[in-house]
PDB file of C-alpha atoms in Angstrom:
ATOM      1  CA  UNK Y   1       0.000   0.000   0.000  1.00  0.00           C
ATOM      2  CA  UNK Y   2       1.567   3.339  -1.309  1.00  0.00           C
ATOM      3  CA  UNK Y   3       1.471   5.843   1.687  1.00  0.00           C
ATOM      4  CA  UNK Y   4       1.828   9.459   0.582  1.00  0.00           C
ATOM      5  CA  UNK Y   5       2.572  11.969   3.233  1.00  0.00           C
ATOM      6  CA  UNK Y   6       3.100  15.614   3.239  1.00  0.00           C
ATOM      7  CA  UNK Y   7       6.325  16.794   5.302  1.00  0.00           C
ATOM      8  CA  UNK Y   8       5.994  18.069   8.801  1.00  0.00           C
ATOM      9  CA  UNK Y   9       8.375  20.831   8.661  1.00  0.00           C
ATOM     10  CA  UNK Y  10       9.874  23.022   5.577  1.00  0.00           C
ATOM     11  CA  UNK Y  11      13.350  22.041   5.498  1.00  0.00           C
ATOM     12  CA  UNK Y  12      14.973  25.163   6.310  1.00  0.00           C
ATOM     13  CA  UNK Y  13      19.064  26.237   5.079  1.00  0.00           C
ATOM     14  CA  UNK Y  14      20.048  22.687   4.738  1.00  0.00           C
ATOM     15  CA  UNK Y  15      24.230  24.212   5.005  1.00  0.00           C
ATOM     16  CA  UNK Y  16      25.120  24.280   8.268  1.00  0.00           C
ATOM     17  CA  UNK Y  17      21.678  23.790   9.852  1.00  0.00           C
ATOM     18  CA  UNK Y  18      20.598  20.280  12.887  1.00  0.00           C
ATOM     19  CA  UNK Y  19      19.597  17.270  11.837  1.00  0.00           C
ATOM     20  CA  UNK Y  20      16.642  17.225  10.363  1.00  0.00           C
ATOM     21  CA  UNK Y  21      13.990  14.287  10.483  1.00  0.00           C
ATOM     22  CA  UNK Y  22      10.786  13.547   9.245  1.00  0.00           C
ATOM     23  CA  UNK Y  23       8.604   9.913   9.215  1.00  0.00           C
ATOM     24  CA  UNK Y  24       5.368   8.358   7.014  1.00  0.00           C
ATOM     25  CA  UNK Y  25       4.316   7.144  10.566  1.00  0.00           C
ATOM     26  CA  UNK Y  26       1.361   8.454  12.330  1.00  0.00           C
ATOM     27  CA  UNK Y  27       3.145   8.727  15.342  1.00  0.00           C
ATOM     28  CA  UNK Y  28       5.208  12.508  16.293  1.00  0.00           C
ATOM     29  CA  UNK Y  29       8.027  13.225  14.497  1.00  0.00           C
ATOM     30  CA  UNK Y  30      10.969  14.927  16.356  1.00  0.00           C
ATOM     31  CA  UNK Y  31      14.102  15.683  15.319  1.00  0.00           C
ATOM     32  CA  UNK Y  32      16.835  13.413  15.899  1.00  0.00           C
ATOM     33  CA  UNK Y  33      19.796  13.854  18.509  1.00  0.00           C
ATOM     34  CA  UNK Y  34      22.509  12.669  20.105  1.00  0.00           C
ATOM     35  CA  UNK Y  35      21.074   9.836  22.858  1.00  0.00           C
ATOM     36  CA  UNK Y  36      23.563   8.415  24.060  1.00  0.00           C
ATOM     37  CA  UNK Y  37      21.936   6.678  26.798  1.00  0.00           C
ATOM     38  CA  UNK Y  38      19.062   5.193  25.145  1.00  0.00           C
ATOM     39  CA  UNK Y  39      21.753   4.119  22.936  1.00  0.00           C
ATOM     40  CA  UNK Y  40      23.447   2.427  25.536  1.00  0.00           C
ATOM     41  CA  UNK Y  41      20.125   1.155  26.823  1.00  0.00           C
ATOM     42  CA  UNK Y  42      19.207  -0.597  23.289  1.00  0.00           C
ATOM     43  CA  UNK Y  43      22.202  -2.951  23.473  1.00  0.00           C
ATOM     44  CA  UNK Y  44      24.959  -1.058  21.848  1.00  0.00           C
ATOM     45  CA  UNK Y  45      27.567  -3.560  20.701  1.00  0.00           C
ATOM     46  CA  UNK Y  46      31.334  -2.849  21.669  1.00  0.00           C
ATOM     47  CA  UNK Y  47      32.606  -1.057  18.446  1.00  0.00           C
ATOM     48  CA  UNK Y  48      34.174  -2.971  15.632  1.00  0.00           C
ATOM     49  CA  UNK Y  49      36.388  -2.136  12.260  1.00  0.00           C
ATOM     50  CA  UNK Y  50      33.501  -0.784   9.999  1.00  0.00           C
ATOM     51  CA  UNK Y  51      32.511  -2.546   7.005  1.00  0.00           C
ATOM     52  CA  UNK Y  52      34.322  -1.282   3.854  1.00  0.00           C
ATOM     53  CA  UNK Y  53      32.588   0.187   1.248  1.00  0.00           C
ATOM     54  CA  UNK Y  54      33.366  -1.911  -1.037  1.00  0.00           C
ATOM     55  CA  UNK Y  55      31.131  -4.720   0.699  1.00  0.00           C
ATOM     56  CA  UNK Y  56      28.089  -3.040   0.232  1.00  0.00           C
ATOM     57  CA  UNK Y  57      25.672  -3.943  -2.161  1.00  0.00           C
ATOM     58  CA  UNK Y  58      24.575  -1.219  -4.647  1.00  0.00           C
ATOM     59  CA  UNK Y  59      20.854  -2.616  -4.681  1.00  0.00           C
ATOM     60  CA  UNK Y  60      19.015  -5.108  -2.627  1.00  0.00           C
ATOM     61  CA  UNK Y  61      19.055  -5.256   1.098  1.00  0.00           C
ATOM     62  CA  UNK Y  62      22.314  -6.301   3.035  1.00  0.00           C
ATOM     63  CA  UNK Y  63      22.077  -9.009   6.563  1.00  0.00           C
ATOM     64  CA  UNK Y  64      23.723  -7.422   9.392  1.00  0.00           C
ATOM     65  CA  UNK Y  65      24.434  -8.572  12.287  1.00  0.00           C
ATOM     66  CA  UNK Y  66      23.024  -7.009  15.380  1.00  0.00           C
ATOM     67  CA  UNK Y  67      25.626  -4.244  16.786  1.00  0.00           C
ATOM     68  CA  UNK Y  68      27.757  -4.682  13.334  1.00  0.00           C
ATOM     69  CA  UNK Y  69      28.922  -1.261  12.309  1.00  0.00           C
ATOM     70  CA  UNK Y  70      28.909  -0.929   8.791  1.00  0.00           C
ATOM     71  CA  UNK Y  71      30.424   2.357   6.775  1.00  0.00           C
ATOM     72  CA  UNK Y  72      27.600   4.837   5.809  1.00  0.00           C
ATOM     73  CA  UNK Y  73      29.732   7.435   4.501  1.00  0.00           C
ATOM     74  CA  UNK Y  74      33.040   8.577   5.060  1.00  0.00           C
ATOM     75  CA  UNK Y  75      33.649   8.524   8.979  1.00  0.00           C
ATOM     76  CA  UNK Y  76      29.927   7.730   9.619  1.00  0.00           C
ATOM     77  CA  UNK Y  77      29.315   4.655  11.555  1.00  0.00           C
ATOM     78  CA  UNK Y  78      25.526   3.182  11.120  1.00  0.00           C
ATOM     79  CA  UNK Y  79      24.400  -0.247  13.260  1.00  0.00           C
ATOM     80  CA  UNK Y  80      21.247  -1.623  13.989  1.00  0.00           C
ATOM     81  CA  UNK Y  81      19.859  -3.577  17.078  1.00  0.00           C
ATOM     82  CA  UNK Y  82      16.023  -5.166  17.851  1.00  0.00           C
ATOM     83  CA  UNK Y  83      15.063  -1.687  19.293  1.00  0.00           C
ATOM     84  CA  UNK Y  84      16.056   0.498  15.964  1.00  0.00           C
ATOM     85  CA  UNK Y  85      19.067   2.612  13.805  1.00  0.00           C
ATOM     86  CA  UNK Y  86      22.178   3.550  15.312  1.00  0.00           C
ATOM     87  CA  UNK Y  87      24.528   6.004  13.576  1.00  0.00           C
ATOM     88  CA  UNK Y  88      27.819   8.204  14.876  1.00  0.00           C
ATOM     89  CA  UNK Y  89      29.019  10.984  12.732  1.00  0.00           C
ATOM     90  CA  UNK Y  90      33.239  12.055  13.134  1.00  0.00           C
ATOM     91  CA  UNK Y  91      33.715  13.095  17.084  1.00  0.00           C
ATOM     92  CA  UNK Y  92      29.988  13.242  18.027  1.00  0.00           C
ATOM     93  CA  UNK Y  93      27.967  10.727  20.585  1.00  0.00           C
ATOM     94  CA  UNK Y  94      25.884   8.218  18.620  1.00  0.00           C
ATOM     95  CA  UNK Y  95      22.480   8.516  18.124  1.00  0.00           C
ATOM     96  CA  UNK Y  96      19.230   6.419  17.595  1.00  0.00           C
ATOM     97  CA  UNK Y  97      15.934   6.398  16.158  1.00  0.00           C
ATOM     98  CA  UNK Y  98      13.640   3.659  17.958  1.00  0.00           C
ATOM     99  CA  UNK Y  99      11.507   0.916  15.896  1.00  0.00           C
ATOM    100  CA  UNK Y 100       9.470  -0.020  19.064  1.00  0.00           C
ATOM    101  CA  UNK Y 101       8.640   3.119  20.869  1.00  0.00           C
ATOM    102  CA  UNK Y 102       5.514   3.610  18.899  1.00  0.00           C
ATOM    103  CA  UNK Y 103       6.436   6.049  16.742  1.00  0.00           C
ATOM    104  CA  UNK Y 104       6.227   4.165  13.533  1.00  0.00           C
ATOM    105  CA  UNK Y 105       3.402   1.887  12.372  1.00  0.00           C
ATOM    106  CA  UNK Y 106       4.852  -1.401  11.650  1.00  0.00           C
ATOM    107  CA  UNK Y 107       1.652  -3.218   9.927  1.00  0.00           C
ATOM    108  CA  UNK Y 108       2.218  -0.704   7.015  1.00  0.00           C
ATOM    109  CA  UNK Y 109       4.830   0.396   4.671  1.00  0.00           C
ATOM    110  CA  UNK Y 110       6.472   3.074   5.370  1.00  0.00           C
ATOM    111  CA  UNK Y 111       9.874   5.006   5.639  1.00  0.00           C
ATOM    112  CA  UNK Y 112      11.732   7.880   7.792  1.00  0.00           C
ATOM    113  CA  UNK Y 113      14.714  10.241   6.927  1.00  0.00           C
ATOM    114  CA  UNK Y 114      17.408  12.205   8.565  1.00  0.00           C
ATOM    115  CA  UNK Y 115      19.271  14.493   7.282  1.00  0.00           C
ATOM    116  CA  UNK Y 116      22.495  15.904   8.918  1.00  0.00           C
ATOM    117  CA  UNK Y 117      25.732  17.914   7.201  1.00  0.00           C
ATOM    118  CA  UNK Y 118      28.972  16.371   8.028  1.00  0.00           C
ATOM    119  CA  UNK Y 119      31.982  18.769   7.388  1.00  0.00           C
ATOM    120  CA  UNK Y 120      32.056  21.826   5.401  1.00  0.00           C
ATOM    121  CA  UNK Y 121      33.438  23.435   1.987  1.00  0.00           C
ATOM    122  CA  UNK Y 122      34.484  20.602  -0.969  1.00  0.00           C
ATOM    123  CA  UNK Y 123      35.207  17.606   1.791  1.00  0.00           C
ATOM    124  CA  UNK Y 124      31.845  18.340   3.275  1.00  0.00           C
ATOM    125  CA  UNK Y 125      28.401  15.849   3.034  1.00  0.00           C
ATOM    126  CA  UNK Y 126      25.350  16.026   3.910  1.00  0.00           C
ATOM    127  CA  UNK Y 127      24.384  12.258   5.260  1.00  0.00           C
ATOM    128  CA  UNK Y 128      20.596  10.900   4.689  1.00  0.00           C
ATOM    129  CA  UNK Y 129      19.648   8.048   6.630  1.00  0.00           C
ATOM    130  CA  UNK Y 130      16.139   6.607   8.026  1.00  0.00           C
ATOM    131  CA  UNK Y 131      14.160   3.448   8.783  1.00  0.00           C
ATOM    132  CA  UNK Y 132      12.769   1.463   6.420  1.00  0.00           C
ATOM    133  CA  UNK Y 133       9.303  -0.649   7.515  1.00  0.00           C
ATOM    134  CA  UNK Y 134       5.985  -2.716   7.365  1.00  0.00           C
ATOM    135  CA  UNK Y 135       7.341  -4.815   4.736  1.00  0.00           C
ATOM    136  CA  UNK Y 136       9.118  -8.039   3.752  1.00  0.00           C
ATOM    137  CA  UNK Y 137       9.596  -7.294   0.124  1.00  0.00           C
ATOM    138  CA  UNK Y 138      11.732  -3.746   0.082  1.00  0.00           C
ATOM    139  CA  UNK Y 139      14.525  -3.740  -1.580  1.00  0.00           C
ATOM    140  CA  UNK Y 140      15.097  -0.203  -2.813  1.00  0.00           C
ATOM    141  CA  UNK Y 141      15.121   3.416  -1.403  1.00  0.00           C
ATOM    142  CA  UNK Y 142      15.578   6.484  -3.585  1.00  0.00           C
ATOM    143  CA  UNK Y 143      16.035   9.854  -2.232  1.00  0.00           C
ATOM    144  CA  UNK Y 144      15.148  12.708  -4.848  1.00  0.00           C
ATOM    145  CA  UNK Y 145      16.739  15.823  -4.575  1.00  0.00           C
ATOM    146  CA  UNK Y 146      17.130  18.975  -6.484  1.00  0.00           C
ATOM    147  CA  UNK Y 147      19.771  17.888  -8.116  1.00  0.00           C
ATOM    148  CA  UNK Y 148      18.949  14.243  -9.287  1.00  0.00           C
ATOM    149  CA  UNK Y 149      18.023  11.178  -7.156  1.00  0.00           C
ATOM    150  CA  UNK Y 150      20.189   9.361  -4.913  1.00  0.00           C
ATOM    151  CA  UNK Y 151      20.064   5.546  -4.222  1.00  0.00           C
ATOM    152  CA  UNK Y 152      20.177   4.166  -1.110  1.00  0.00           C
ATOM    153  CA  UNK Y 153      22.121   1.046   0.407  1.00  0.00           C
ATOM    154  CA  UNK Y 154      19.762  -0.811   2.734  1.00  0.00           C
ATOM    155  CA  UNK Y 155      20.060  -3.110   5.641  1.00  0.00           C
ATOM    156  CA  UNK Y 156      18.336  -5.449   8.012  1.00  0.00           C
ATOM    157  CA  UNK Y 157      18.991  -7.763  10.759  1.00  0.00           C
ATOM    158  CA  UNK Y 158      18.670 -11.299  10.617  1.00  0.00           C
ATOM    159  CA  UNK Y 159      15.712 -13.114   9.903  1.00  0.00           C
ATOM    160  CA  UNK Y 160      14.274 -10.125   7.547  1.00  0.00           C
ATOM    161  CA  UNK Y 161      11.887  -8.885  10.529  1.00  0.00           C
ATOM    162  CA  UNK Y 162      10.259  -6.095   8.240  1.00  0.00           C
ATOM    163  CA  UNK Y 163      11.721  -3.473   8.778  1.00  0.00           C
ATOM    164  CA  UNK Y 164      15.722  -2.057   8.309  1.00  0.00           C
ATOM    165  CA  UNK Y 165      17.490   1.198   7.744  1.00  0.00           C
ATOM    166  CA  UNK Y 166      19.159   3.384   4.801  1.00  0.00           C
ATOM    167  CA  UNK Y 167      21.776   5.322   4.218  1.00  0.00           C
ATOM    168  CA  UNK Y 168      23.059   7.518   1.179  1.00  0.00           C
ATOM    169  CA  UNK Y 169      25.393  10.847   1.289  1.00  0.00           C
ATOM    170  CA  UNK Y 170      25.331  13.726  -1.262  1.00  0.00           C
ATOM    171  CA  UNK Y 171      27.158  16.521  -1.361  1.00  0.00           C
ATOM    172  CA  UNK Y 172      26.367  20.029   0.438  1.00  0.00           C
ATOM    173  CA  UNK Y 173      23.827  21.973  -1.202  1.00  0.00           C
ATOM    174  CA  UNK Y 174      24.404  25.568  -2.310  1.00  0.00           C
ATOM    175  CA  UNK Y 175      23.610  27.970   0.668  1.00  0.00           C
ATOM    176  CA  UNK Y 176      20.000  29.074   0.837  1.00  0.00           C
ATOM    177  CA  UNK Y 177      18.533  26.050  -0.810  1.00  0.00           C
ATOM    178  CA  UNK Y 178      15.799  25.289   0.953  1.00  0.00           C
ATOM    179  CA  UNK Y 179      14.181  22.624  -1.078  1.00  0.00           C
ATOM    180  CA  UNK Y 180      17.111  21.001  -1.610  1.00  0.00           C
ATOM    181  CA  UNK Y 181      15.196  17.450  -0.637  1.00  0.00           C
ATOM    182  CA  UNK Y 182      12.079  16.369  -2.415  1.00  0.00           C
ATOM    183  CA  UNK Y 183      11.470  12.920  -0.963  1.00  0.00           C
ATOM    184  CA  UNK Y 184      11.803   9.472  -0.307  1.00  0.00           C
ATOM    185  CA  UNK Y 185      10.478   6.690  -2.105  1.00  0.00           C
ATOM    186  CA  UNK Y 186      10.728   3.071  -0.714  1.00  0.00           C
ATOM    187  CA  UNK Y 187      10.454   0.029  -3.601  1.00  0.00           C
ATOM    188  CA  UNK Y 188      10.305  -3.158  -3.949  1.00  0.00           C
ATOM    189  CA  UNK Y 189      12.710  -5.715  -5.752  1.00  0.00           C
ATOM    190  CA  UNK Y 190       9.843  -5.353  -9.275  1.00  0.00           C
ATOM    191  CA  UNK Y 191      10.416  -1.952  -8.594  1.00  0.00           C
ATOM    192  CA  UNK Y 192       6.770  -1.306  -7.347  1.00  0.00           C
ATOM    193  CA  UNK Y 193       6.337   1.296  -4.753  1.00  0.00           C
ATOM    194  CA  UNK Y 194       5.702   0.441  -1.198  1.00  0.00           C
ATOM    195  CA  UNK Y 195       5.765   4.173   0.149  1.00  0.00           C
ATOM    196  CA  UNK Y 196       6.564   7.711  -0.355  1.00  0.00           C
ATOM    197  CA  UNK Y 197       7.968  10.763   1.703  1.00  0.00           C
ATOM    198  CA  UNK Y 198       6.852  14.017   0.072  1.00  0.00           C
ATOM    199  CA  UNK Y 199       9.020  16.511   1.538  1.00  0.00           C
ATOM    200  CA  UNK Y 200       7.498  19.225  -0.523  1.00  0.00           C
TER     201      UNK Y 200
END
């Protein structure tokens, strides 16, 4: 079932600006920060050598291992446990975005995004990350932006529980753009579409 929902916020100066985060889920949507503790709280494995890039598939959705930290971009560390999405950007506590505190609705498709700038000037990024959910069968996410779309690598634990997370970088939009993002799109492997995140 395609879900189609407006954004909650207008994304504001994207350069130099918080993370940003917005859901399909009925639930609130808040921005994301730094928890460390409920990080700690979810099970947070000991850290580990991340995951090349060069591992990661460019389409389909990659088995993790619960606490394995995988590359998301350059200096970005992204993990997932039972309770949700772990990431760390360079120097900065991790952060989390929960998959059972009720603020998604697991029994239908949907899918989340975050969207942070790492760095600044030419070696500067901005990272896009989110949950994935409420189905079996994804097994693409494309972020549109204004200057093309972006394809996402996906993951999920073990067992292919329904739900997972993705990750993508671009780089740093021209000051002042503030509809730099346009959505999200979540597919599946036929290239149907499960659900959408209109973010204008």
């Amino acid at each position: 079932m395609t879900r189609h929902v407006a954004a909650v916020a207008v994304l504001a100066a994207l350069v130099g600006a918080p993370t940003v985060a917005y859901a399909t889920g009925p639930g609130p949507v808040s921005p994301a920060t730094a928890h460390p503790a409920a990080a700690e709280a979810a099970g947070t494995a000991p850290h580990a050598t991340p995951a090349p890039a060069a591992d990661r598939p460019a389409t389909g959705v990659r088995t993790v291992r619960p606490g394995q930290r995988v590359e998301a971009a350059p200096g970005v560390e992204l993990w997932l446990t039972r309770e949700g999405k772990h990431w760390a950007l360079p120097g900065e506590p991790a952060q989390f975005r929960s998959v059972v505190d009720g603020n998604i609705d697991p029994s239908a498709p949907g899918v989340s995004l975050q969207a942070e700038p790492v760095g600044t000037g030419d070696d500067g990024f901005y990272l896009l990350s989110g949950l994935w959910y409420g189905s079996r069968a994804a097994a693409r996410v494309d972020v549109v932006t204004a200057e093309g779309t972006v394809s996402a690598s996906l993951v999920t634990l073990p067992g292919r529980k329904g739900w997972g997370a993705w990750y993508a970088s671009t780089p740093l939009p021209s000051p002042g753009s503030e509809d730099f993002l346009r959505g999200v799109t979540l597919y599946d492997a036929a290239g149907g579409e499960l659900a959408r995140l209109d973010l204008r």
